[in-house]
Amino acid sequence: MIVQETSGGELAPKKVQNAVCVAVIDVGESYGIEPNTVAKNGAIGARLLPPHEDYPDQRGMAAVRFIFESEKLKEDDQPFRLTFQANCTMSESGNLKKFLNGWGIKLVRTDRGVDLEASCVGKTAMINVVHKVKGESTYANISTAMPSDSDLKPSGAFDKADYMQYCRGQYEEKQEKKKREQLNK
């Protein structure tokens, strides 16, 4: 199964809609990044993503991606899959805490911190889907999540292992492209 996140296919409708969270992904793990072992670089054990070149603080950051299936269906009667990505910080300046607070879910806390998978997978939300244009592509993104009383259930079609393999391939392609561009400079 290939999961498409770009405008190569149908876009989810640009509107508020019910959705169910089907996965919480450690983005660094999905990209095949090894856990951090140097305390000055960030949290030990976190899989730190390389910073974006435009980001002022050039430190690596851990990120989490929420994957939702919408109640809205594509032409093939499969639910639209939408993602929301955030840095792994519950600080007021980050977007993760705002997203979770807006969603209104009860967080499952452990002695190691908040268990996002236990807190979110299988839970419904009213998500606001927006369309963003980047270059020649248009993307359907989740801007916010709000509480929902919907009884929407996951379709069962999402395969986390396949998704992780797809992400790893996409990341490797991106890294190779970046290397080629640097060699051509």
PDB file of N, CA, C and O in Angstrom, residues 52-85:
ATOM      1  N   HIS A  52      15.067  22.568   9.344  1.00  0.00           N
ATOM      2  CA  HIS A  52      14.831  23.159   8.027  1.00  0.00           C
ATOM      3  C   HIS A  52      15.825  24.292   7.855  1.00  0.00           C
ATOM      4  O   HIS A  52      16.151  25.009   8.809  1.00  0.00           O
ATOM      5  N   GLU A  53      16.310  24.487   6.647  1.00  0.00           N
ATOM      6  CA  GLU A  53      17.341  25.510   6.397  1.00  0.00           C
ATOM      7  C   GLU A  53      16.889  26.917   6.758  1.00  0.00           C
ATOM      8  O   GLU A  53      17.706  27.774   7.075  1.00  0.00           O
ATOM      9  N   ASP A  54      15.576  27.185   6.745  1.00  0.00           N
ATOM     10  CA  ASP A  54      15.067  28.520   7.083  1.00  0.00           C
ATOM     11  C   ASP A  54      14.808  28.694   8.574  1.00  0.00           C
ATOM     12  O   ASP A  54      14.481  29.785   9.016  1.00  0.00           O
ATOM     13  N   TYR A  55      14.908  27.616   9.351  1.00  0.00           N
ATOM     14  CA  TYR A  55      14.596  27.688  10.770  1.00  0.00           C
ATOM     15  C   TYR A  55      15.729  28.397  11.509  1.00  0.00           C
ATOM     16  O   TYR A  55      16.898  28.037  11.344  1.00  0.00           O
ATOM     17  N   PRO A  56      15.410  29.425  12.305  1.00  0.00           N
ATOM     18  CA  PRO A  56      16.475  30.211  12.943  1.00  0.00           C
ATOM     19  C   PRO A  56      17.348  29.414  13.917  1.00  0.00           C
ATOM     20  O   PRO A  56      18.544  29.600  13.958  1.00  0.00           O
ATOM     21  N   ASP A  57      16.739  28.520  14.704  1.00  0.00           N
ATOM     22  CA  ASP A  57      17.493  27.691  15.642  1.00  0.00           C
ATOM     23  C   ASP A  57      17.847  26.405  14.906  1.00  0.00           C
ATOM     24  O   ASP A  57      16.990  25.587  14.626  1.00  0.00           O
ATOM     25  N   GLN A  58      19.088  26.212  14.579  1.00  0.00           N
ATOM     26  CA  GLN A  58      19.494  25.082  13.747  1.00  0.00           C
ATOM     27  C   GLN A  58      19.721  23.785  14.530  1.00  0.00           C
ATOM     28  O   GLN A  58      20.565  22.979  14.184  1.00  0.00           O
ATOM     29  N   ARG A  59      18.938  23.570  15.581  1.00  0.00           N
ATOM     30  CA  ARG A  59      19.021  22.313  16.332  1.00  0.00           C
ATOM     31  C   ARG A  59      18.029  21.301  15.756  1.00  0.00           C
ATOM     32  O   ARG A  59      16.968  21.675  15.280  1.00  0.00           O
ATOM     33  N   GLY A  60      18.377  20.037  15.853  1.00  0.00           N
ATOM     34  CA  GLY A  60      17.443  18.996  15.456  1.00  0.00           C
ATOM     35  C   GLY A  60      16.289  18.924  16.441  1.00  0.00           C
ATOM     36  O   GLY A  60      16.450  19.248  17.620  1.00  0.00           O
ATOM     37  N   MET A  61      15.120  18.539  15.953  1.00  0.00           N
ATOM     38  CA  MET A  61      13.939  18.440  16.805  1.00  0.00           C
ATOM     39  C   MET A  61      13.233  17.119  16.545  1.00  0.00           C
ATOM     40  O   MET A  61      13.194  16.644  15.409  1.00  0.00           O
ATOM     41  N   ALA A  62      12.646  16.561  17.593  1.00  0.00           N
ATOM     42  CA  ALA A  62      11.795  15.382  17.438  1.00  0.00           C
ATOM     43  C   ALA A  62      10.423  15.863  16.975  1.00  0.00           C
ATOM     44  O   ALA A  62       9.983  16.953  17.349  1.00  0.00           O
ATOM     45  N   ALA A  63       9.761  15.073  16.149  1.00  0.00           N
ATOM     46  CA  ALA A  63       8.436  15.451  15.647  1.00  0.00           C
ATOM     47  C   ALA A  63       7.499  14.253  15.692  1.00  0.00           C
ATOM     48  O   ALA A  63       7.930  13.101  15.604  1.00  0.00           O
ATOM     49  N   VAL A  64       6.217  14.556  15.816  1.00  0.00           N
ATOM     50  CA  VAL A  64       5.174  13.541  15.839  1.00  0.00           C
ATOM     51  C   VAL A  64       4.162  13.867  14.748  1.00  0.00           C
ATOM     52  O   VAL A  64       3.895  15.038  14.475  1.00  0.00           O
ATOM     53  N   ARG A  65       3.645  12.821  14.107  1.00  0.00           N
ATOM     54  CA  ARG A  65       2.639  13.008  13.050  1.00  0.00           C
ATOM     55  C   ARG A  65       1.393  12.210  13.431  1.00  0.00           C
ATOM     56  O   ARG A  65       1.470  11.022  13.722  1.00  0.00           O
ATOM     57  N   PHE A  66       0.252  12.892  13.428  1.00  0.00           N
ATOM     58  CA  PHE A  66      -1.038  12.264  13.664  1.00  0.00           C
ATOM     59  C   PHE A  66      -1.665  11.968  12.305  1.00  0.00           C
ATOM     60  O   PHE A  66      -1.683  12.832  11.436  1.00  0.00           O
ATOM     61  N   ILE A  67      -2.196  10.776  12.139  1.00  0.00           N
ATOM     62  CA  ILE A  67      -2.843  10.408  10.889  1.00  0.00           C
ATOM     63  C   ILE A  67      -4.317  10.148  11.184  1.00  0.00           C
ATOM     64  O   ILE A  67      -4.661   9.371  12.089  1.00  0.00           O
ATOM     65  N   PHE A  68      -5.163  10.844  10.429  1.00  0.00           N
ATOM     66  CA  PHE A  68      -6.606  10.739  10.591  1.00  0.00           C
ATOM     67  C   PHE A  68      -7.236  10.194   9.326  1.00  0.00           C
ATOM     68  O   PHE A  68      -6.773  10.470   8.223  1.00  0.00           O
ATOM     69  N   GLU A  69      -8.320   9.448   9.498  1.00  0.00           N
ATOM     70  CA  GLU A  69      -9.189   9.073   8.394  1.00  0.00           C
ATOM     71  C   GLU A  69     -10.452   9.900   8.516  1.00  0.00           C
ATOM     72  O   GLU A  69     -11.104   9.911   9.564  1.00  0.00           O
ATOM     73  N   SER A  70     -10.816  10.574   7.432  1.00  0.00           N
ATOM     74  CA  SER A  70     -11.984  11.442   7.415  1.00  0.00           C
ATOM     75  C   SER A  70     -13.262  10.645   7.170  1.00  0.00           C
ATOM     76  O   SER A  70     -13.230   9.574   6.569  1.00  0.00           O
ATOM     77  N   GLU A  71     -14.368  11.198   7.615  1.00  0.00           N
ATOM     78  CA  GLU A  71     -15.665  10.612   7.283  1.00  0.00           C
ATOM     79  C   GLU A  71     -15.970  10.804   5.797  1.00  0.00           C
ATOM     80  O   GLU A  71     -16.767  10.071   5.221  1.00  0.00           O
ATOM     81  N   LYS A  72     -15.316  11.762   5.162  1.00  0.00           N
ATOM     82  CA  LYS A  72     -15.502  12.024   3.732  1.00  0.00           C
ATOM     83  C   LYS A  72     -14.736  10.977   2.949  1.00  0.00           C
ATOM     84  O   LYS A  72     -13.608  10.631   3.295  1.00  0.00           O
ATOM     85  N   LEU A  73     -15.351  10.483   1.899  1.00  0.00           N
ATOM     86  CA  LEU A  73     -14.749   9.410   1.118  1.00  0.00           C
ATOM     87  C   LEU A  73     -14.276   9.899  -0.239  1.00  0.00           C
ATOM     88  O   LEU A  73     -14.884  10.781  -0.837  1.00  0.00           O
ATOM     89  N   LYS A  74     -13.198   9.260  -0.725  1.00  0.00           N
ATOM     90  CA  LYS A  74     -12.699   9.535  -2.065  1.00  0.00           C
ATOM     91  C   LYS A  74     -13.603   8.839  -3.078  1.00  0.00           C
ATOM     92  O   LYS A  74     -14.512   8.083  -2.706  1.00  0.00           O
ATOM     93  N   GLU A  75     -13.328   9.055  -4.339  1.00  0.00           N
ATOM     94  CA  GLU A  75     -14.116   8.435  -5.408  1.00  0.00           C
ATOM     95  C   GLU A  75     -14.108   6.912  -5.331  1.00  0.00           C
ATOM     96  O   GLU A  75     -15.057   6.259  -5.754  1.00  0.00           O
ATOM     97  N   ASP A  76     -13.046   6.327  -4.751  1.00  0.00           N
ATOM     98  CA  ASP A  76     -12.962   4.866  -4.632  1.00  0.00           C
ATOM     99  C   ASP A  76     -13.580   4.351  -3.327  1.00  0.00           C
ATOM    100  O   ASP A  76     -13.375   3.205  -2.931  1.00  0.00           O
ATOM    101  N   ASP A  77     -14.337   5.221  -2.626  1.00  0.00           N
ATOM    102  CA  ASP A  77     -15.030   4.900  -1.374  1.00  0.00           C
ATOM    103  C   ASP A  77     -14.098   4.629  -0.198  1.00  0.00           C
ATOM    104  O   ASP A  77     -14.522   4.081   0.812  1.00  0.00           O
ATOM    105  N   GLN A  78     -12.833   5.008  -0.313  1.00  0.00           N
ATOM    106  CA  GLN A  78     -11.895   4.932   0.803  1.00  0.00           C
ATOM    107  C   GLN A  78     -11.872   6.289   1.506  1.00  0.00           C
ATOM    108  O   GLN A  78     -12.042   7.317   0.853  1.00  0.00           O
ATOM    109  N   PRO A  79     -11.653   6.293   2.818  1.00  0.00           N
ATOM    110  CA  PRO A  79     -11.614   7.591   3.512  1.00  0.00           C
ATOM    111  C   PRO A  79     -10.366   8.389   3.126  1.00  0.00           C
ATOM    112  O   PRO A  79      -9.314   7.803   2.830  1.00  0.00           O
ATOM    113  N   PHE A  80     -10.508   9.704   3.122  1.00  0.00           N
ATOM    114  CA  PHE A  80      -9.332  10.551   2.947  1.00  0.00           C
ATOM    115  C   PHE A  80      -8.450  10.377   4.169  1.00  0.00           C
ATOM    116  O   PHE A  80      -8.954  10.271   5.296  1.00  0.00           O
ATOM    117  N   ARG A  81      -7.134  10.351   3.974  1.00  0.00           N
ATOM    118  CA  ARG A  81      -6.184  10.342   5.089  1.00  0.00           C
ATOM    119  C   ARG A  81      -5.535  11.706   5.154  1.00  0.00           C
ATOM    120  O   ARG A  81      -5.043  12.220   4.148  1.00  0.00           O
ATOM    121  N   LEU A  82      -5.548  12.268   6.337  1.00  0.00           N
ATOM    122  CA  LEU A  82      -4.976  13.596   6.551  1.00  0.00           C
ATOM    123  C   LEU A  82      -4.010  13.537   7.711  1.00  0.00           C
ATOM    124  O   LEU A  82      -4.164  12.712   8.619  1.00  0.00           O
ATOM    125  N   THR A  83      -2.996  14.403   7.676  1.00  0.00           N
ATOM    126  CA  THR A  83      -1.992  14.391   8.727  1.00  0.00           C
ATOM    127  C   THR A  83      -1.859  15.753   9.395  1.00  0.00           C
ATOM    128  O   THR A  83      -2.181  16.786   8.806  1.00  0.00           O
ATOM    129  N   PHE A  84      -1.409  15.707  10.626  1.00  0.00           N
ATOM    130  CA  PHE A  84      -1.019  16.912  11.363  1.00  0.00           C
ATOM    131  C   PHE A  84       0.317  16.590  11.999  1.00  0.00           C
ATOM    132  O   PHE A  84       0.459  15.560  12.667  1.00  0.00           O
ATOM    133  N   GLN A  85       1.312  17.449  11.797  1.00  0.00           N
ATOM    134  CA  GLN A  85       2.637  17.210  12.351  1.00  0.00           C
ATOM    135  C   GLN A  85       3.009  18.335  13.293  1.00  0.00           C
ATOM    136  O   GLN A  85       2.717  19.501  13.031  1.00  0.00           O
TER     137      GLN A  85
END
